[in-house]
């Protein structure tokens, strides 16, 4: 049976750090679903469809990756897709408490939902979507932080916002 992992997140927008985790997950599982989800603690800058489009642009050459959008409970989605794992990236100890809480809650809601943490690569330890948004909104250079393919789309989006 195919081993499917779900890699959920707000991806607002996707960064090099996210892509690194997605690629590595794709090497560990038969199929990885990158799930654009809603984080109730965050106000997203990009719509779910915009975020999904950006993710699709960067994973199109990876054959075992699918991109989906879901606004409900992650544990339900995992059940519905018969996935065996939720993959999350951990940047630092400060990520751990929150991620651990979510992993336990998801396991309680769906006991098949095993969360697997991948440690971030050292060059991406400081990187977050919020840093990318702040720099882009102020007209800074975000090219070291996001995949080349979506650089223009992100910059355009922040440019349009200013006009
Ligand atoms: O990239 P983020 O913002 O850290 O991702 C958090 C996300 C979107 C994965 C989390 O908020 C989530 O799972 N949202 C879906 C709704 C849900 O199931 N919430 C309960 C989580 S225990």
Short mmCIF file of N, CA and C and ligand atoms in Angstrom, two decimals:
data_model
loop_
_atom_site.label_atom_id
_atom_site.label_comp_id
_atom_site.label_asym_id
_atom_site.label_seq_id
_atom_site.Cartn_x
_atom_site.Cartn_y
_atom_site.Cartn_z
N UNK A 1 0.83 -1.20 0.00
CA UNK A 1 0.00 0.00 0.00
C UNK A 1 0.88 1.26 0.00
N UNK A 2 0.40 2.25 -0.75
CA UNK A 2 1.15 3.49 -0.87
C UNK A 2 1.25 4.21 0.49
N UNK A 3 2.44 4.66 0.85
CA UNK A 3 2.60 5.39 2.12
C UNK A 3 2.54 6.89 1.84
N UNK A 4 1.43 7.46 2.33
CA UNK A 4 1.17 8.88 2.03
C UNK A 4 1.44 9.73 3.27
N UNK A 5 2.13 10.84 3.08
CA UNK A 5 2.33 11.80 4.18
C UNK A 5 1.69 13.12 3.80
N UNK A 6 1.17 13.79 4.81
CA UNK A 6 0.61 15.12 4.59
C UNK A 6 1.57 16.13 5.21
N UNK A 7 1.92 17.13 4.44
CA UNK A 7 2.82 18.18 4.93
C UNK A 7 1.98 19.47 5.00
N UNK A 8 1.40 19.75 6.17
CA UNK A 8 0.48 20.89 6.25
C UNK A 8 1.17 22.18 6.66
N UNK A 9 0.55 23.28 6.33
CA UNK A 9 1.11 24.56 6.78
C UNK A 9 0.33 25.70 6.19
N UNK A 10 0.66 26.91 6.65
CA UNK A 10 -0.02 28.04 6.03
C UNK A 10 0.72 28.50 4.77
N UNK A 11 2.01 28.24 4.66
CA UNK A 11 2.76 28.53 3.43
C UNK A 11 2.43 29.92 2.90
N UNK A 12 2.66 30.92 3.72
CA UNK A 12 2.16 32.27 3.40
C UNK A 12 3.27 33.30 3.24
N UNK A 13 4.18 33.20 2.27
CA UNK A 13 4.23 32.23 1.19
C UNK A 13 5.24 31.12 1.51
N UNK A 14 5.30 30.13 0.59
CA UNK A 14 6.28 29.05 0.73
C UNK A 14 7.69 29.64 0.66
N UNK A 15 8.60 29.12 1.50
CA UNK A 15 9.99 29.61 1.53
C UNK A 15 10.94 28.46 1.14
N UNK A 16 12.22 28.78 1.03
CA UNK A 16 13.22 27.74 0.77
C UNK A 16 13.23 26.70 1.90
N UNK A 17 12.92 27.15 3.11
CA UNK A 17 12.88 26.23 4.26
C UNK A 17 11.77 25.20 4.10
N UNK A 18 10.58 25.67 3.70
CA UNK A 18 9.47 24.74 3.46
C UNK A 18 9.84 23.74 2.35
N UNK A 19 10.39 24.30 1.26
CA UNK A 19 10.69 23.44 0.11
C UNK A 19 11.69 22.35 0.47
N UNK A 20 12.65 22.70 1.30
CA UNK A 20 13.64 21.72 1.75
C UNK A 20 12.95 20.57 2.50
N UNK A 21 12.02 20.93 3.39
CA UNK A 21 11.31 19.89 4.16
C UNK A 21 10.45 19.03 3.22
N UNK A 22 9.76 19.68 2.28
CA UNK A 22 8.89 18.95 1.34
C UNK A 22 9.71 17.97 0.49
N UNK A 23 10.82 18.45 -0.03
CA UNK A 23 11.69 17.58 -0.85
C UNK A 23 12.18 16.37 -0.05
N UNK A 24 12.59 16.63 1.18
CA UNK A 24 13.12 15.53 2.00
C UNK A 24 12.00 14.55 2.35
N UNK A 25 10.80 15.08 2.61
CA UNK A 25 9.66 14.19 2.89
C UNK A 25 9.35 13.34 1.65
N UNK A 26 9.49 13.94 0.48
CA UNK A 26 9.19 13.21 -0.77
C UNK A 26 10.16 12.04 -0.97
N UNK A 27 11.33 12.13 -0.35
CA UNK A 27 12.29 11.03 -0.42
C UNK A 27 11.99 9.93 0.59
N UNK A 28 11.15 10.23 1.56
CA UNK A 28 10.87 9.26 2.62
C UNK A 28 9.54 8.52 2.42
N UNK A 29 8.61 9.17 1.70
CA UNK A 29 7.27 8.58 1.53
C UNK A 29 6.97 8.37 0.05
N UNK A 30 5.98 7.50 -0.24
CA UNK A 30 5.61 7.26 -1.64
C UNK A 30 4.98 8.51 -2.24
N UNK A 31 4.15 9.16 -1.42
CA UNK A 31 3.49 10.37 -1.91
C UNK A 31 3.38 11.39 -0.77
N UNK A 32 3.58 12.64 -1.11
CA UNK A 32 3.46 13.71 -0.12
C UNK A 32 2.39 14.69 -0.61
N UNK A 33 1.44 14.96 0.26
CA UNK A 33 0.42 15.96 -0.06
C UNK A 33 0.79 17.24 0.70
N UNK A 34 1.10 18.28 -0.03
CA UNK A 34 1.37 19.57 0.62
C UNK A 34 0.00 20.21 0.80
N UNK A 35 -0.37 20.39 2.06
CA UNK A 35 -1.73 20.84 2.35
C UNK A 35 -1.73 22.29 2.80
N UNK A 36 -2.36 23.12 2.00
CA UNK A 36 -2.48 24.54 2.36
C UNK A 36 -3.65 24.64 3.33
N UNK A 37 -3.33 24.97 4.59
CA UNK A 37 -4.35 24.97 5.64
C UNK A 37 -4.47 26.36 6.25
N UNK A 38 -5.47 26.46 7.12
CA UNK A 38 -5.67 27.74 7.81
C UNK A 38 -5.17 27.61 9.24
N UNK A 39 -4.34 28.57 9.64
CA UNK A 39 -3.87 28.62 11.02
C UNK A 39 -4.69 29.70 11.73
N UNK A 40 -5.51 29.26 12.69
CA UNK A 40 -6.44 30.19 13.36
C UNK A 40 -5.71 31.31 14.09
N UNK A 41 -4.41 31.13 14.38
CA UNK A 41 -3.64 32.17 15.09
C UNK A 41 -3.04 33.20 14.14
N UNK A 42 -3.21 32.98 12.85
CA UNK A 42 -2.54 33.89 11.90
C UNK A 42 -3.54 34.53 10.94
N UNK A 43 -3.21 35.76 10.56
CA UNK A 43 -3.99 36.41 9.51
C UNK A 43 -3.15 36.29 8.23
N UNK A 44 -3.64 35.52 7.29
CA UNK A 44 -2.81 35.25 6.11
C UNK A 44 -2.80 36.42 5.12
N UNK A 45 -1.64 36.66 4.51
CA UNK A 45 -1.49 37.73 3.53
C UNK A 45 -1.97 37.29 2.15
N UNK A 46 -1.70 36.03 1.82
CA UNK A 46 -2.10 35.49 0.51
C UNK A 46 -3.35 34.63 0.71
N UNK A 47 -4.24 34.60 -0.28
CA UNK A 47 -5.41 33.72 -0.18
C UNK A 47 -4.93 32.27 -0.29
N UNK A 48 -5.79 31.35 0.10
CA UNK A 48 -5.43 29.93 0.03
C UNK A 48 -5.09 29.54 -1.40
N UNK A 49 -5.85 30.05 -2.37
CA UNK A 49 -5.60 29.70 -3.77
C UNK A 49 -4.27 30.28 -4.26
N UNK A 50 -3.96 31.51 -3.81
CA UNK A 50 -2.67 32.11 -4.19
C UNK A 50 -1.52 31.30 -3.60
N UNK A 51 -1.68 30.89 -2.35
CA UNK A 51 -0.62 30.12 -1.68
C UNK A 51 -0.43 28.78 -2.39
N UNK A 52 -1.55 28.17 -2.77
CA UNK A 52 -1.48 26.87 -3.46
C UNK A 52 -0.79 27.04 -4.82
N UNK A 53 -1.11 28.12 -5.51
CA UNK A 53 -0.51 28.35 -6.83
C UNK A 53 1.00 28.48 -6.72
N UNK A 54 1.46 29.22 -5.70
CA UNK A 54 2.89 29.39 -5.51
C UNK A 54 3.56 28.05 -5.19
N UNK A 55 2.89 27.25 -4.35
CA UNK A 55 3.48 25.94 -4.01
C UNK A 55 3.54 25.07 -5.27
N UNK A 56 2.46 25.08 -6.06
CA UNK A 56 2.44 24.25 -7.28
C UNK A 56 3.58 24.65 -8.22
N UNK A 57 3.85 25.95 -8.31
CA UNK A 57 4.92 26.42 -9.20
C UNK A 57 6.28 25.85 -8.80
N UNK A 58 6.48 25.63 -7.49
CA UNK A 58 7.82 25.17 -7.08
C UNK A 58 7.94 23.66 -6.97
N UNK A 59 6.82 22.95 -6.93
CA UNK A 59 6.95 21.49 -6.80
C UNK A 59 6.59 20.74 -8.09
N UNK A 60 6.37 21.49 -9.17
CA UNK A 60 5.86 20.84 -10.38
C UNK A 60 6.81 19.78 -10.95
N UNK A 61 8.11 19.89 -10.63
CA UNK A 61 9.04 18.88 -11.17
C UNK A 61 9.22 17.69 -10.22
N UNK A 62 8.49 17.68 -9.12
CA UNK A 62 8.60 16.55 -8.18
C UNK A 62 7.38 15.64 -8.36
N UNK A 63 7.59 14.46 -8.93
CA UNK A 63 6.46 13.64 -9.36
C UNK A 63 5.56 13.10 -8.25
N UNK A 64 6.10 12.90 -7.04
CA UNK A 64 5.25 12.27 -6.01
C UNK A 64 4.67 13.30 -5.04
N UNK A 65 4.52 14.53 -5.52
CA UNK A 65 3.95 15.56 -4.66
C UNK A 65 2.65 16.10 -5.24
N UNK A 66 1.68 16.21 -4.35
CA UNK A 66 0.38 16.76 -4.73
C UNK A 66 0.14 17.99 -3.84
N UNK A 67 -0.59 18.95 -4.37
CA UNK A 67 -0.89 20.15 -3.57
C UNK A 67 -2.41 20.23 -3.41
N UNK A 68 -2.86 20.47 -2.19
CA UNK A 68 -4.29 20.54 -1.95
C UNK A 68 -4.58 21.68 -0.96
N UNK A 69 -5.82 22.11 -0.96
CA UNK A 69 -6.25 23.17 -0.04
C UNK A 69 -7.37 22.58 0.81
N UNK A 70 -7.30 22.81 2.12
CA UNK A 70 -8.35 22.27 3.00
C UNK A 70 -8.53 23.21 4.18
N UNK A 71 -9.79 23.50 4.44
CA UNK A 71 -10.08 24.50 5.46
C UNK A 71 -10.54 23.89 6.78
N UNK A 72 -10.60 22.54 6.84
CA UNK A 72 -11.13 21.88 8.04
C UNK A 72 -10.03 21.38 8.95
N UNK A 73 -10.38 20.37 9.72
CA UNK A 73 -9.43 19.78 10.68
C UNK A 73 -8.40 18.91 9.97
N UNK A 74 -7.15 19.14 10.30
CA UNK A 74 -6.07 18.37 9.69
C UNK A 74 -6.24 16.87 9.96
N UNK A 75 -6.61 16.53 11.20
CA UNK A 75 -6.75 15.11 11.57
C UNK A 75 -7.80 14.41 10.69
N UNK A 76 -8.86 15.15 10.32
CA UNK A 76 -9.91 14.60 9.46
C UNK A 76 -9.39 14.38 8.04
N UNK A 77 -8.63 15.36 7.57
CA UNK A 77 -8.07 15.27 6.23
C UNK A 77 -7.16 14.04 6.13
N UNK A 78 -6.33 13.87 7.16
CA UNK A 78 -5.38 12.75 7.18
C UNK A 78 -6.14 11.42 7.13
N UNK A 79 -7.24 11.37 7.87
CA UNK A 79 -8.07 10.15 7.87
C UNK A 79 -8.65 9.90 6.48
N UNK A 80 -9.21 10.98 5.92
CA UNK A 80 -9.88 10.85 4.62
C UNK A 80 -8.93 10.40 3.52
N UNK A 81 -7.69 10.92 3.57
CA UNK A 81 -6.73 10.56 2.52
C UNK A 81 -5.95 9.29 2.85
N UNK A 82 -6.28 8.67 3.96
CA UNK A 82 -5.59 7.45 4.41
C UNK A 82 -4.07 7.66 4.48
N UNK A 83 -3.68 8.81 4.98
CA UNK A 83 -2.25 9.10 5.12
C UNK A 83 -1.73 8.45 6.40
N UNK A 84 -0.43 8.13 6.43
CA UNK A 84 0.11 7.50 7.63
C UNK A 84 0.93 8.49 8.45
N UNK A 85 1.18 9.67 7.92
CA UNK A 85 2.01 10.61 8.69
C UNK A 85 1.71 12.07 8.35
N UNK A 86 1.98 12.90 9.34
CA UNK A 86 1.96 14.35 9.17
C UNK A 86 3.43 14.76 9.29
N UNK A 87 3.94 15.46 8.29
CA UNK A 87 5.35 15.86 8.36
C UNK A 87 5.43 17.36 8.64
N UNK A 88 6.22 17.72 9.65
CA UNK A 88 6.43 19.13 9.98
C UNK A 88 7.93 19.38 10.12
N UNK A 89 8.33 20.59 9.83
CA UNK A 89 9.73 20.97 10.00
C UNK A 89 9.91 21.65 11.34
N UNK A 90 11.04 21.38 11.97
CA UNK A 90 11.36 22.05 13.25
C UNK A 90 12.61 22.89 13.04
N UNK A 91 12.48 24.18 13.33
CA UNK A 91 13.64 25.07 13.15
C UNK A 91 14.48 25.17 14.40
N UNK A 92 13.79 25.27 15.53
CA UNK A 92 14.53 25.54 16.77
C UNK A 92 13.72 24.98 17.93
N UNK A 93 14.33 24.99 19.10
CA UNK A 93 13.64 24.48 20.29
C UNK A 93 12.34 25.28 20.51
N UNK A 94 12.37 26.56 20.13
CA UNK A 94 11.18 27.40 20.33
C UNK A 94 9.98 26.92 19.51
N UNK A 95 10.19 26.21 18.43
CA UNK A 95 9.07 25.65 17.64
C UNK A 95 8.45 24.46 18.36
N UNK A 96 9.25 23.84 19.21
CA UNK A 96 8.90 22.50 19.66
C UNK A 96 7.60 22.43 20.47
N UNK A 97 7.44 23.34 21.43
CA UNK A 97 6.31 23.24 22.34
C UNK A 97 4.98 23.30 21.58
N UNK A 98 4.89 24.27 20.67
CA UNK A 98 3.68 24.43 19.87
C UNK A 98 3.44 23.21 18.96
N UNK A 99 4.51 22.77 18.32
CA UNK A 99 4.38 21.63 17.40
C UNK A 99 4.02 20.35 18.17
N UNK A 100 4.59 20.21 19.35
CA UNK A 100 4.33 19.03 20.18
C UNK A 100 2.86 19.00 20.59
N UNK A 101 2.34 20.16 20.96
CA UNK A 101 0.94 20.30 21.34
C UNK A 101 0.03 19.90 20.17
N UNK A 102 0.35 20.40 18.97
CA UNK A 102 -0.47 20.06 17.80
C UNK A 102 -0.39 18.58 17.47
N UNK A 103 0.83 18.03 17.59
CA UNK A 103 1.01 16.61 17.29
C UNK A 103 0.16 15.75 18.22
N UNK A 104 0.14 16.12 19.50
CA UNK A 104 -0.65 15.33 20.48
C UNK A 104 -2.14 15.49 20.23
N UNK A 105 -2.56 16.72 19.91
CA UNK A 105 -3.98 16.95 19.64
C UNK A 105 -4.41 16.18 18.39
N UNK A 106 -3.59 16.20 17.36
CA UNK A 106 -3.93 15.48 16.13
C UNK A 106 -4.01 13.97 16.37
N UNK A 107 -3.11 13.47 17.21
CA UNK A 107 -3.10 12.03 17.53
C UNK A 107 -4.36 11.65 18.30
N UNK A 108 -4.80 12.57 19.16
CA UNK A 108 -6.01 12.31 19.94
C UNK A 108 -7.24 12.28 19.01
N UNK A 109 -7.24 13.18 18.03
CA UNK A 109 -8.38 13.26 17.10
C UNK A 109 -8.37 12.11 16.09
N UNK A 110 -7.18 11.63 15.79
CA UNK A 110 -7.05 10.55 14.81
C UNK A 110 -5.82 9.73 15.21
N UNK A 111 -6.05 8.56 15.79
CA UNK A 111 -4.90 7.84 16.33
C UNK A 111 -4.00 7.22 15.25
N UNK A 112 -4.41 7.38 13.98
CA UNK A 112 -3.54 6.95 12.89
C UNK A 112 -2.59 8.08 12.46
N UNK A 113 -2.82 9.27 12.99
CA UNK A 113 -2.05 10.43 12.54
C UNK A 113 -0.75 10.57 13.32
N UNK A 114 0.31 9.94 12.80
CA UNK A 114 1.63 10.04 13.44
C UNK A 114 2.32 11.29 12.92
N UNK A 115 2.80 12.13 13.81
CA UNK A 115 3.54 13.31 13.34
C UNK A 115 5.03 13.00 13.31
N UNK A 116 5.65 13.32 12.18
CA UNK A 116 7.08 13.10 12.00
C UNK A 116 7.73 14.47 11.85
N UNK A 117 8.73 14.75 12.69
CA UNK A 117 9.42 16.04 12.60
C UNK A 117 10.74 15.89 11.86
N UNK A 118 10.96 16.78 10.90
CA UNK A 118 12.26 16.82 10.23
C UNK A 118 12.96 18.10 10.69
N UNK A 119 14.21 17.98 11.07
CA UNK A 119 14.92 19.18 11.51
C UNK A 119 15.31 19.99 10.28
N UNK A 120 15.17 21.26 10.40
CA UNK A 120 15.48 22.14 9.28
C UNK A 120 16.98 22.10 8.95
N UNK A 121 17.30 22.41 7.72
CA UNK A 121 18.72 22.52 7.37
C UNK A 121 19.27 23.79 8.02
N UNK A 122 20.53 23.78 8.39
CA UNK A 122 21.09 24.91 9.16
C UNK A 122 20.90 26.25 8.43
N UNK A 123 21.01 26.25 7.10
CA UNK A 123 20.91 27.54 6.39
C UNK A 123 19.51 28.13 6.44
N UNK A 124 18.52 27.32 6.82
CA UNK A 124 17.14 27.83 6.86
C UNK A 124 16.63 28.03 8.29
N UNK A 125 17.50 27.93 9.26
CA UNK A 125 17.04 27.94 10.66
C UNK A 125 16.30 29.20 11.06
N UNK A 126 16.72 30.32 10.49
CA UNK A 126 16.14 31.61 10.88
C UNK A 126 14.96 32.00 10.00
N UNK A 127 14.69 31.21 8.98
CA UNK A 127 13.76 31.62 7.93
C UNK A 127 12.30 31.35 8.26
N UNK A 128 11.44 32.32 7.96
CA UNK A 128 10.00 32.10 8.15
C UNK A 128 9.26 32.91 7.09
N UNK A 129 8.00 32.53 6.86
CA UNK A 129 7.18 33.27 5.89
C UNK A 129 7.01 34.71 6.36
N UNK A 130 6.92 34.89 7.66
CA UNK A 130 6.69 36.25 8.16
C UNK A 130 7.88 37.17 7.88
N UNK A 131 9.09 36.62 7.95
CA UNK A 131 10.28 37.41 7.59
C UNK A 131 10.22 37.79 6.10
N UNK A 132 9.83 36.82 5.28
CA UNK A 132 9.74 37.07 3.84
C UNK A 132 8.70 38.17 3.57
N UNK A 133 7.55 38.07 4.23
CA UNK A 133 6.49 39.08 4.02
C UNK A 133 6.96 40.48 4.43
N UNK A 134 7.63 40.54 5.58
CA UNK A 134 8.08 41.85 6.06
C UNK A 134 9.08 42.48 5.09
N UNK A 135 10.04 41.67 4.63
CA UNK A 135 11.07 42.21 3.73
C UNK A 135 10.43 42.62 2.40
N UNK A 136 9.55 41.75 1.87
CA UNK A 136 8.92 42.05 0.58
C UNK A 136 8.05 43.30 0.68
N UNK A 137 7.33 43.44 1.77
CA UNK A 137 6.43 44.60 1.92
C UNK A 137 7.21 45.91 1.97
N UNK A 138 8.48 45.83 2.41
CA UNK A 138 9.29 47.04 2.50
C UNK A 138 10.24 47.20 1.30
N UNK A 139 9.98 46.39 0.27
CA UNK A 139 10.74 46.51 -0.98
C UNK A 139 12.14 45.91 -0.91
N UNK A 140 12.41 45.08 0.09
CA UNK A 140 13.74 44.45 0.22
C UNK A 140 13.89 43.26 -0.72
N UNK A 141 15.10 42.75 -0.77
CA UNK A 141 15.42 41.63 -1.67
C UNK A 141 15.11 40.29 -0.98
N UNK A 142 14.12 39.57 -1.48
CA UNK A 142 13.76 38.29 -0.86
C UNK A 142 14.36 37.10 -1.61
N UNK A 143 15.22 37.39 -2.60
CA UNK A 143 15.74 36.27 -3.41
C UNK A 143 16.52 35.22 -2.63
N UNK A 144 17.18 35.56 -1.49
CA UNK A 144 17.86 34.46 -0.78
C UNK A 144 16.91 33.53 -0.03
N UNK A 145 15.64 33.91 0.07
CA UNK A 145 14.73 33.19 0.97
C UNK A 145 13.64 32.36 0.31
N UNK A 146 13.36 32.66 -0.96
CA UNK A 146 12.26 31.94 -1.63
C UNK A 146 12.74 31.34 -2.94
N UNK A 147 12.08 30.26 -3.41
CA UNK A 147 12.50 29.68 -4.68
C UNK A 147 12.41 30.72 -5.81
N UNK A 148 13.41 30.66 -6.69
CA UNK A 148 13.53 31.63 -7.80
C UNK A 148 12.24 31.75 -8.61
N UNK A 149 11.61 30.59 -8.84
CA UNK A 149 10.43 30.56 -9.70
C UNK A 149 9.27 31.43 -9.22
N UNK A 150 9.21 31.69 -7.92
CA UNK A 150 8.05 32.44 -7.41
C UNK A 150 8.43 33.85 -6.95
N UNK A 151 9.69 34.18 -7.16
CA UNK A 151 10.18 35.48 -6.70
C UNK A 151 9.35 36.63 -7.29
N UNK A 152 9.16 36.57 -8.61
CA UNK A 152 8.44 37.64 -9.29
C UNK A 152 6.99 37.72 -8.83
N UNK A 153 6.37 36.56 -8.70
CA UNK A 153 4.95 36.53 -8.29
C UNK A 153 4.77 37.14 -6.91
N UNK A 154 5.69 36.86 -6.00
CA UNK A 154 5.57 37.42 -4.64
C UNK A 154 5.80 38.93 -4.67
N UNK A 155 6.86 39.33 -5.37
CA UNK A 155 7.16 40.77 -5.44
C UNK A 155 6.01 41.55 -6.07
N UNK A 156 5.44 40.97 -7.14
CA UNK A 156 4.32 41.63 -7.84
C UNK A 156 3.14 41.83 -6.90
N UNK A 157 2.89 40.80 -6.11
CA UNK A 157 1.76 40.84 -5.19
C UNK A 157 1.92 41.98 -4.17
N UNK A 158 3.14 42.15 -3.65
CA UNK A 158 3.36 43.22 -2.67
C UNK A 158 3.39 44.60 -3.34
N UNK A 159 3.84 44.61 -4.60
CA UNK A 159 3.85 45.85 -5.38
C UNK A 159 2.42 46.31 -5.60
N UNK A 160 1.55 45.38 -6.02
CA UNK A 160 0.14 45.71 -6.30
C UNK A 160 -0.54 46.23 -5.03
N UNK A 161 -0.17 45.64 -3.91
CA UNK A 161 -0.77 46.04 -2.63
C UNK A 161 -0.48 47.51 -2.34
N UNK A 162 0.74 47.95 -2.73
CA UNK A 162 1.16 49.34 -2.45
C UNK A 162 0.40 50.34 -3.31
N UNK A 163 0.02 49.87 -4.55
CA UNK A 163 -0.57 50.82 -5.51
C UNK A 163 -2.03 51.18 -5.15
O1 LIG B 1 2.60 26.81 8.92
P1 LIG B 1 1.83 26.83 10.21
O2 LIG B 1 1.03 28.12 10.32
O3 LIG B 1 2.70 26.59 11.41
O4 LIG B 1 0.82 25.60 10.14
C1 LIG B 1 -0.12 25.37 11.15
C2 LIG B 1 -1.26 24.50 10.59
C3 LIG B 1 -1.93 25.22 9.43
C4 LIG B 1 -0.69 23.18 10.12
C5 LIG B 1 -2.27 24.26 11.76
O5 LIG B 1 -2.78 25.48 12.21
C6 LIG B 1 -3.41 23.34 11.31
O6 LIG B 1 -3.26 22.14 11.35
N1 LIG B 1 -4.55 23.92 10.86
C7 LIG B 1 -5.67 23.16 10.38
C8 LIG B 1 -6.83 23.18 11.39
C9 LIG B 1 -6.58 22.20 12.52
O7 LIG B 1 -6.61 21.00 12.35
N2 LIG B 1 -6.30 22.77 13.69
C10 LIG B 1 -6.02 21.98 14.89
C11 LIG B 1 -4.55 21.63 14.96
S1 LIG B 1 -4.22 20.65 16.36
#
